[in-house]
């Protein structure tokens, strides 16, 4: 394995090596009688869906664990276990995305066709999503069954999966076709969707995995969870902002939140700030695919200076999160949280 106590490129290389190990273990899992066809299908499905993203969530487990060890070099075993937990989060993400793309009728993901759009896959992708989800307890059982925190890990993954699925449900039932009603959208609703759909699995889960590995009791770290949820909400507000105002070359996609009638932070703030005339424009043109409608909404956002409102939100969030972090008694935990915040503050993509 590459030297993990060195540069980030080494960290990524080591992490990908662990993916290969986990994949080959899963492809010869003794609980199932494999043949060439099933093995090839699952291998192709895994390679297509699991390692293709930025891997930030998975890599954060190793980063966080390393910081919690306060500068001590990690053993090979620690590197492997932290990487395995990181991959469990990437597997969870892949499971969510495969099914999410079907629900949203999406075309592409990470610059290639969504898995269900691949020839001969179609609705088999639903079962593939279930297989991805079931790989997580297989990995945990194989590598963590003898650990004192094994049950806590299982509990953690089950709870976060439930929270994420529930967040997805609120999001889906808020935007039911034929029931588009902007008056339902509010800041508390936006916060709830983001907290449950994104923040728990993207921000809290990687740090919680590292804390369990370091022998910590998660019940003693409720404040850490709260800070990471706030960070996840701040991250999603940035995402909403970049969807409209970001440069497609930088963010890697063309934003469609306006056309998709998304409960975006921008539209929620616009509803708060608009006068009656502007509200009429919002209600009339939001959620329509015609570029002329989209242009009217963007012009309205500029009229009420949403970019300035976002800049103020960004600096206030940063101050609030920083002061919450600095009030934490453990310097190592502070360092973990500051490293997370440093990665996302004022990001452009």
Short mmCIF file of C-alpha atoms in Angstrom, two decimals:
data_model
loop_
_atom_site.label_atom_id
_atom_site.label_comp_id
_atom_site.label_asym_id
_atom_site.label_seq_id
_atom_site.Cartn_x
_atom_site.Cartn_y
_atom_site.Cartn_z
CA UNK A 1 0.00 0.00 0.00
CA UNK A 2 1.07 3.57 -0.69
CA UNK A 3 2.34 5.62 2.26
CA UNK A 4 -0.80 7.09 3.74
CA UNK A 5 0.99 9.40 6.11
CA UNK A 6 2.15 11.44 3.10
CA UNK A 7 0.37 13.38 0.37
CA UNK A 8 -3.28 13.41 -0.71
CA UNK A 9 -2.52 11.63 -4.01
CA UNK A 10 -1.14 8.71 -1.94
CA UNK A 11 -4.28 8.74 0.18
CA UNK A 12 -6.51 8.44 -2.87
CA UNK A 13 -4.33 5.69 -4.38
CA UNK A 14 -4.44 3.68 -1.13
CA UNK A 15 -8.18 4.21 -0.86
CA UNK A 16 -8.72 2.85 -4.38
CA UNK A 17 -6.56 -0.19 -3.60
CA UNK A 18 -8.93 -0.98 -0.70
CA UNK A 19 -11.88 -0.74 -3.12
CA UNK A 20 -10.32 -3.51 -5.22
CA UNK A 21 -9.91 -5.71 -2.15
CA UNK A 22 -13.49 -5.17 -0.96
CA UNK A 23 -14.87 -5.74 -4.45
CA UNK A 24 -13.06 -9.06 -4.88
CA UNK A 25 -14.28 -10.21 -1.43
CA UNK A 26 -17.88 -9.34 -2.32
CA UNK A 27 -17.59 -11.13 -5.67
CA UNK A 28 -16.74 -14.35 -3.87
CA UNK A 29 -19.07 -13.92 -0.88
CA UNK A 30 -19.73 -17.47 0.36
CA UNK A 31 -23.39 -16.68 1.17
CA UNK A 32 -24.21 -16.83 -2.56
CA UNK A 33 -23.40 -19.37 -5.28
CA UNK A 34 -21.70 -17.26 -7.94
CA UNK A 35 -21.39 -18.03 -11.64
CA UNK A 36 -19.55 -16.13 -14.35
CA UNK A 37 -22.63 -14.16 -15.46
CA UNK A 38 -23.62 -12.91 -11.99
CA UNK A 39 -20.03 -12.09 -11.07
CA UNK A 40 -19.48 -10.09 -14.28
CA UNK A 41 -22.76 -8.22 -13.83
CA UNK A 42 -22.03 -7.17 -10.24
CA UNK A 43 -18.42 -6.23 -11.02
CA UNK A 44 -19.48 -4.02 -13.93
CA UNK A 45 -22.27 -2.49 -11.84
CA UNK A 46 -19.87 -1.70 -8.98
CA UNK A 47 -17.19 -0.20 -11.22
CA UNK A 48 -19.80 1.95 -12.95
CA UNK A 49 -21.47 3.30 -9.80
CA UNK A 50 -19.21 3.19 -6.76
CA UNK A 51 -15.73 4.66 -7.41
CA UNK A 52 -16.59 7.29 -10.03
CA UNK A 53 -17.26 10.38 -7.89
CA UNK A 54 -15.00 12.77 -6.00
CA UNK A 55 -14.87 10.25 -3.10
CA UNK A 56 -14.91 13.13 -0.58
CA UNK A 57 -17.19 11.35 1.88
CA UNK A 58 -15.08 8.20 1.95
CA UNK A 59 -11.73 9.98 2.12
CA UNK A 60 -13.07 12.14 4.99
CA UNK A 61 -13.20 9.06 7.25
CA UNK A 62 -9.44 8.53 6.88
CA UNK A 63 -8.69 12.27 7.18
CA UNK A 64 -10.83 12.57 10.31
CA UNK A 65 -9.43 9.42 11.96
CA UNK A 66 -5.89 10.60 11.28
CA UNK A 67 -6.61 13.97 12.93
CA UNK A 68 -8.22 12.23 15.93
CA UNK A 69 -4.99 10.21 16.35
CA UNK A 70 -3.27 13.61 16.82
CA UNK A 71 -0.38 13.20 14.44
CA UNK A 72 0.46 9.56 15.18
CA UNK A 73 1.21 7.54 12.05
CA UNK A 74 -1.55 5.07 11.26
CA UNK A 75 -0.83 1.34 11.13
CA UNK A 76 -1.62 -0.57 7.93
CA UNK A 77 -4.58 -2.14 9.68
CA UNK A 78 -5.97 1.25 10.76
CA UNK A 79 -5.58 2.59 7.22
CA UNK A 80 -7.42 -0.43 5.83
CA UNK A 81 -10.29 -0.25 8.35
CA UNK A 82 -10.77 3.53 7.98
CA UNK A 83 -10.75 3.05 4.19
CA UNK A 84 -13.28 0.19 4.43
CA UNK A 85 -15.66 2.45 6.41
CA UNK A 86 -15.09 5.21 3.87
CA UNK A 87 -16.07 2.79 1.10
CA UNK A 88 -19.21 1.78 3.01
CA UNK A 89 -20.28 5.44 2.76
CA UNK A 90 -19.43 5.50 -0.97
CA UNK A 91 -21.51 2.29 -1.40
CA UNK A 92 -24.39 3.98 0.44
CA UNK A 93 -24.07 7.02 -1.84
CA UNK A 94 -24.06 4.78 -4.95
CA UNK A 95 -27.22 3.01 -3.73
CA UNK A 96 -28.98 6.34 -3.18
CA UNK A 97 -27.91 7.76 -6.54
CA UNK A 98 -28.84 4.69 -8.64
CA UNK A 99 -32.39 4.82 -7.25
CA UNK A 100 -32.57 8.63 -7.12
CA UNK A 101 -31.80 8.87 -10.84
CA UNK A 102 -34.70 6.53 -11.64
CA UNK A 103 -37.09 8.55 -9.44
CA UNK A 104 -35.97 11.83 -11.05
CA UNK A 105 -35.94 10.36 -14.56
CA UNK A 106 -32.39 11.75 -14.90
CA UNK A 107 -30.26 11.37 -18.01
CA UNK A 108 -26.65 11.62 -16.84
CA UNK A 109 -24.63 11.26 -13.68
CA UNK A 110 -20.92 12.11 -13.31
CA UNK A 111 -20.66 12.79 -17.05
CA UNK A 112 -22.01 9.40 -18.20
CA UNK A 113 -25.52 7.96 -18.68
CA UNK A 114 -27.30 7.06 -15.43
CA UNK A 115 -26.94 3.33 -14.70
CA UNK A 116 -30.61 2.56 -15.52
CA UNK A 117 -30.12 4.28 -18.91
CA UNK A 118 -27.29 1.90 -19.87
CA UNK A 119 -28.44 -0.60 -22.57
CA UNK A 120 -29.74 -3.88 -21.09
CA UNK A 121 -29.82 -2.44 -17.54
CA UNK A 122 -33.15 -0.57 -17.35
CA UNK A 123 -35.18 -1.51 -14.28
CA UNK A 124 -32.65 -4.16 -13.22
CA UNK A 125 -31.05 -1.05 -11.70
CA UNK A 126 -33.67 -1.15 -8.91
CA UNK A 127 -32.39 -4.55 -7.79
CA UNK A 128 -28.80 -3.36 -8.28
CA UNK A 129 -29.55 -0.54 -5.83
CA UNK A 130 -30.78 -3.13 -3.30
CA UNK A 131 -27.62 -5.21 -3.89
CA UNK A 132 -25.43 -2.13 -3.28
CA UNK A 133 -27.25 -1.45 -0.02
CA UNK A 134 -26.78 -5.07 1.08
CA UNK A 135 -23.05 -4.98 0.42
CA UNK A 136 -22.58 -2.57 3.34
CA UNK A 137 -23.41 -5.03 6.16
CA UNK A 138 -21.36 -7.70 4.32
CA UNK A 139 -18.27 -5.43 4.45
CA UNK A 140 -18.96 -4.48 8.08
CA UNK A 141 -19.42 -8.12 9.13
CA UNK A 142 -16.23 -9.30 7.44
CA UNK A 143 -13.95 -6.58 8.81
CA UNK A 144 -15.54 -5.24 12.02
CA UNK A 145 -17.43 -8.15 13.61
CA UNK A 146 -14.80 -8.60 16.30
CA UNK A 147 -14.59 -4.90 17.16
CA UNK A 148 -16.22 -3.50 20.31
CA UNK A 149 -17.95 -0.81 18.22
CA UNK A 150 -19.43 -3.24 15.63
CA UNK A 151 -23.04 -2.90 16.84
CA UNK A 152 -22.66 0.89 17.00
CA UNK A 153 -21.49 0.90 13.36
CA UNK A 154 -24.50 -1.15 12.25
CA UNK A 155 -26.80 1.15 14.21
CA UNK A 156 -25.17 4.24 12.73
CA UNK A 157 -25.52 3.10 9.10
CA UNK A 158 -29.13 1.95 9.65
CA UNK A 159 -30.10 5.23 11.30
CA UNK A 160 -28.46 7.44 8.68
CA UNK A 161 -30.01 5.42 5.85
CA UNK A 162 -33.45 5.87 7.45
CA UNK A 163 -32.88 9.62 7.87
CA UNK A 164 -31.74 10.00 4.25
CA UNK A 165 -34.66 8.00 2.82
CA UNK A 166 -37.06 10.09 4.92
CA UNK A 167 -35.46 13.31 3.63
CA UNK A 168 -35.84 12.04 0.07
CA UNK A 169 -39.52 11.33 0.81
CA UNK A 170 -40.18 14.92 2.02
CA UNK A 171 -38.43 16.21 -1.10
CA UNK A 172 -40.46 13.98 -3.43
CA UNK A 173 -43.88 14.62 -1.89
CA UNK A 174 -43.23 18.38 -1.88
CA UNK A 175 -42.76 18.41 -5.66
CA UNK A 176 -45.52 16.01 -6.79
CA UNK A 177 -46.33 16.67 -10.47
CA UNK A 178 -49.56 18.58 -10.93
CA UNK A 179 -49.39 19.91 -7.36
CA UNK A 180 -46.76 22.58 -7.86
CA UNK A 181 -47.45 25.12 -5.15
CA UNK A 182 -44.73 27.64 -4.32
CA UNK A 183 -46.59 28.79 -1.21
CA UNK A 184 -45.59 25.46 0.44
CA UNK A 185 -41.91 26.42 0.23
CA UNK A 186 -40.29 27.94 3.30
CA UNK A 187 -36.91 28.14 5.04
CA UNK A 188 -37.88 25.51 7.69
CA UNK A 189 -38.98 23.08 4.92
CA UNK A 190 -35.73 23.68 3.00
CA UNK A 191 -33.76 23.05 6.19
CA UNK A 192 -35.63 19.80 6.94
CA UNK A 193 -35.13 18.39 3.46
CA UNK A 194 -31.42 19.23 3.47
CA UNK A 195 -30.79 18.05 7.03
CA UNK A 196 -32.29 14.62 6.40
CA UNK A 197 -31.59 14.08 2.71
CA UNK A 198 -27.96 15.27 2.63
CA UNK A 199 -26.36 16.46 5.86
CA UNK A 200 -26.51 13.25 7.92
CA UNK A 201 -24.90 10.96 5.37
CA UNK A 202 -22.54 13.46 3.75
CA UNK A 203 -21.25 15.32 6.81
CA UNK A 204 -22.10 13.52 10.04
CA UNK A 205 -21.58 9.90 8.92
CA UNK A 206 -17.85 10.14 7.92
CA UNK A 207 -16.92 11.83 11.23
CA UNK A 208 -19.11 9.45 13.27
CA UNK A 209 -17.31 6.47 11.67
CA UNK A 210 -13.92 7.97 12.60
CA UNK A 211 -15.08 8.68 16.17
CA UNK A 212 -16.27 5.06 16.62
CA UNK A 213 -12.96 3.73 15.29
CA UNK A 214 -11.16 5.99 17.76
CA UNK A 215 -13.12 4.39 20.62
CA UNK A 216 -15.49 7.30 21.23
CA UNK A 217 -19.14 7.02 22.31
CA UNK A 218 -21.35 8.92 19.84
CA UNK A 219 -23.81 9.84 22.63
CA UNK A 220 -21.07 12.10 24.01
CA UNK A 221 -20.79 13.95 20.70
CA UNK A 222 -24.23 15.41 20.05
CA UNK A 223 -22.65 18.86 19.63
CA UNK A 224 -20.41 17.45 16.87
CA UNK A 225 -23.51 16.14 15.10
CA UNK A 226 -25.20 19.56 15.38
CA UNK A 227 -22.17 21.40 13.97
CA UNK A 228 -21.90 18.96 11.05
CA UNK A 229 -25.64 19.29 10.28
CA UNK A 230 -25.19 23.10 10.17
CA UNK A 231 -22.21 22.57 7.86
CA UNK A 232 -24.27 20.28 5.63
CA UNK A 233 -27.02 22.91 5.38
CA UNK A 234 -24.47 25.62 4.56
CA UNK A 235 -23.00 23.30 1.90
CA UNK A 236 -26.42 22.75 0.29
CA UNK A 237 -27.19 26.48 0.27
CA UNK A 238 -23.87 26.94 -1.59
CA UNK A 239 -25.00 24.21 -4.01
CA UNK A 240 -28.34 25.97 -4.58
CA UNK A 241 -26.51 29.26 -5.15
CA UNK A 242 -23.98 27.72 -7.58
CA UNK A 243 -26.79 25.96 -9.48
CA UNK A 244 -28.02 29.41 -10.52
CA UNK A 245 -24.97 31.69 -10.32
CA UNK A 246 -22.02 29.28 -10.69
CA UNK A 247 -20.08 28.87 -13.93
CA UNK A 248 -21.03 25.54 -15.60
CA UNK A 249 -17.34 24.98 -16.56
CA UNK A 250 -16.40 25.15 -12.86
CA UNK A 251 -19.33 23.27 -11.29
CA UNK A 252 -19.37 20.58 -14.01
CA UNK A 253 -23.09 20.79 -14.75
CA UNK A 254 -25.75 23.14 -16.03
CA UNK A 255 -28.08 24.03 -13.18
CA UNK A 256 -31.78 23.20 -13.58
CA UNK A 257 -33.23 23.96 -10.13
CA UNK A 258 -35.50 26.70 -11.52
CA UNK A 259 -36.90 24.47 -14.29
CA UNK A 260 -37.25 21.53 -11.87
CA UNK A 261 -39.31 23.54 -9.36
CA UNK A 262 -36.76 22.70 -6.64
CA UNK A 263 -37.28 23.87 -3.07
CA UNK A 264 -34.03 25.80 -3.41
CA UNK A 265 -32.70 28.27 -0.83
CA UNK A 266 -32.81 30.96 -3.54
CA UNK A 267 -36.53 30.65 -4.23
CA UNK A 268 -37.31 30.43 -0.51
CA UNK A 269 -35.34 33.64 0.16
CA UNK A 270 -36.97 35.27 -2.88
CA UNK A 271 -40.42 34.49 -1.44
CA UNK A 272 -39.34 36.26 1.77
CA UNK A 273 -37.90 39.33 0.03
CA UNK A 274 -40.24 39.95 -2.92
CA UNK A 275 -42.93 42.57 -3.07
CA UNK A 276 -46.38 41.53 -4.31
CA UNK A 277 -45.60 42.31 -7.96
CA UNK A 278 -42.36 40.30 -7.86
CA UNK A 279 -44.16 37.41 -6.13
CA UNK A 280 -46.57 37.25 -9.09
CA UNK A 281 -43.58 36.87 -11.42
CA UNK A 282 -42.19 34.09 -9.24
CA UNK A 283 -45.46 32.15 -9.12
CA UNK A 284 -45.97 32.58 -12.85
CA UNK A 285 -42.53 31.59 -14.14
CA UNK A 286 -40.86 29.31 -11.54
CA UNK A 287 -40.74 25.63 -12.49
CA UNK A 288 -41.17 26.19 -16.25
CA UNK A 289 -38.68 24.80 -18.76
CA UNK A 290 -38.86 27.60 -21.32
CA UNK A 291 -35.53 29.54 -21.23
CA UNK A 292 -37.54 32.80 -21.30
CA UNK A 293 -39.24 31.82 -18.00
CA UNK A 294 -35.89 30.85 -16.47
CA UNK A 295 -34.38 34.20 -17.58
CA UNK A 296 -37.25 36.08 -15.87
CA UNK A 297 -36.58 34.27 -12.58
CA UNK A 298 -32.83 34.96 -12.82
CA UNK A 299 -33.51 38.64 -13.56
CA UNK A 300 -35.79 38.76 -10.49
CA UNK A 301 -33.05 37.17 -8.36
CA UNK A 302 -30.71 39.94 -9.49
CA UNK A 303 -33.32 42.66 -8.80
CA UNK A 304 -33.63 41.59 -5.16
CA UNK A 305 -29.82 41.16 -4.87
CA UNK A 306 -29.85 37.47 -3.92
CA UNK A 307 -26.09 37.33 -4.53
CA UNK A 308 -25.57 39.88 -1.77
CA UNK A 309 -28.02 38.04 0.50
CA UNK A 310 -26.06 34.81 -0.08
CA UNK A 311 -22.69 36.50 0.67
CA UNK A 312 -24.10 37.73 4.00
CA UNK A 313 -25.52 34.24 4.76
CA UNK A 314 -22.12 32.71 3.97
CA UNK A 315 -20.16 34.93 6.34
CA UNK A 316 -22.75 34.59 9.15
CA UNK A 317 -22.79 30.78 8.76
CA UNK A 318 -19.00 30.68 8.85
CA UNK A 319 -18.89 32.77 12.05
CA UNK A 320 -21.61 30.67 13.75
CA UNK A 321 -20.04 27.33 12.79
CA UNK A 322 -16.53 28.49 13.76
CA UNK A 323 -17.67 29.66 17.20
CA UNK A 324 -19.52 26.33 17.76
CA UNK A 325 -16.35 24.44 16.80
CA UNK A 326 -14.15 26.53 19.10
CA UNK A 327 -16.41 25.87 22.06
CA UNK A 328 -15.76 22.12 21.78
CA UNK A 329 -13.53 20.84 24.64
CA UNK A 330 -11.39 18.52 22.47
CA UNK A 331 -8.71 20.12 20.28
CA UNK A 332 -8.57 16.99 18.09
CA UNK A 333 -12.33 17.12 17.42
CA UNK A 334 -12.01 20.87 16.74
CA UNK A 335 -9.31 20.09 14.17
CA UNK A 336 -11.55 17.51 12.43
CA UNK A 337 -14.42 19.99 12.18
CA UNK A 338 -12.18 22.87 11.05
CA UNK A 339 -10.72 20.66 8.33
CA UNK A 340 -14.26 19.96 7.04
CA UNK A 341 -15.21 23.64 7.11
CA UNK A 342 -11.96 24.63 5.37
CA UNK A 343 -12.80 22.34 2.45
CA UNK A 344 -16.17 23.96 1.75
CA UNK A 345 -15.86 27.64 2.77
CA UNK A 346 -16.24 29.96 -0.25
CA UNK A 347 -16.03 27.02 -2.66
CA UNK A 348 -16.73 27.69 -6.36
CA UNK A 349 -17.68 24.12 -7.34
#
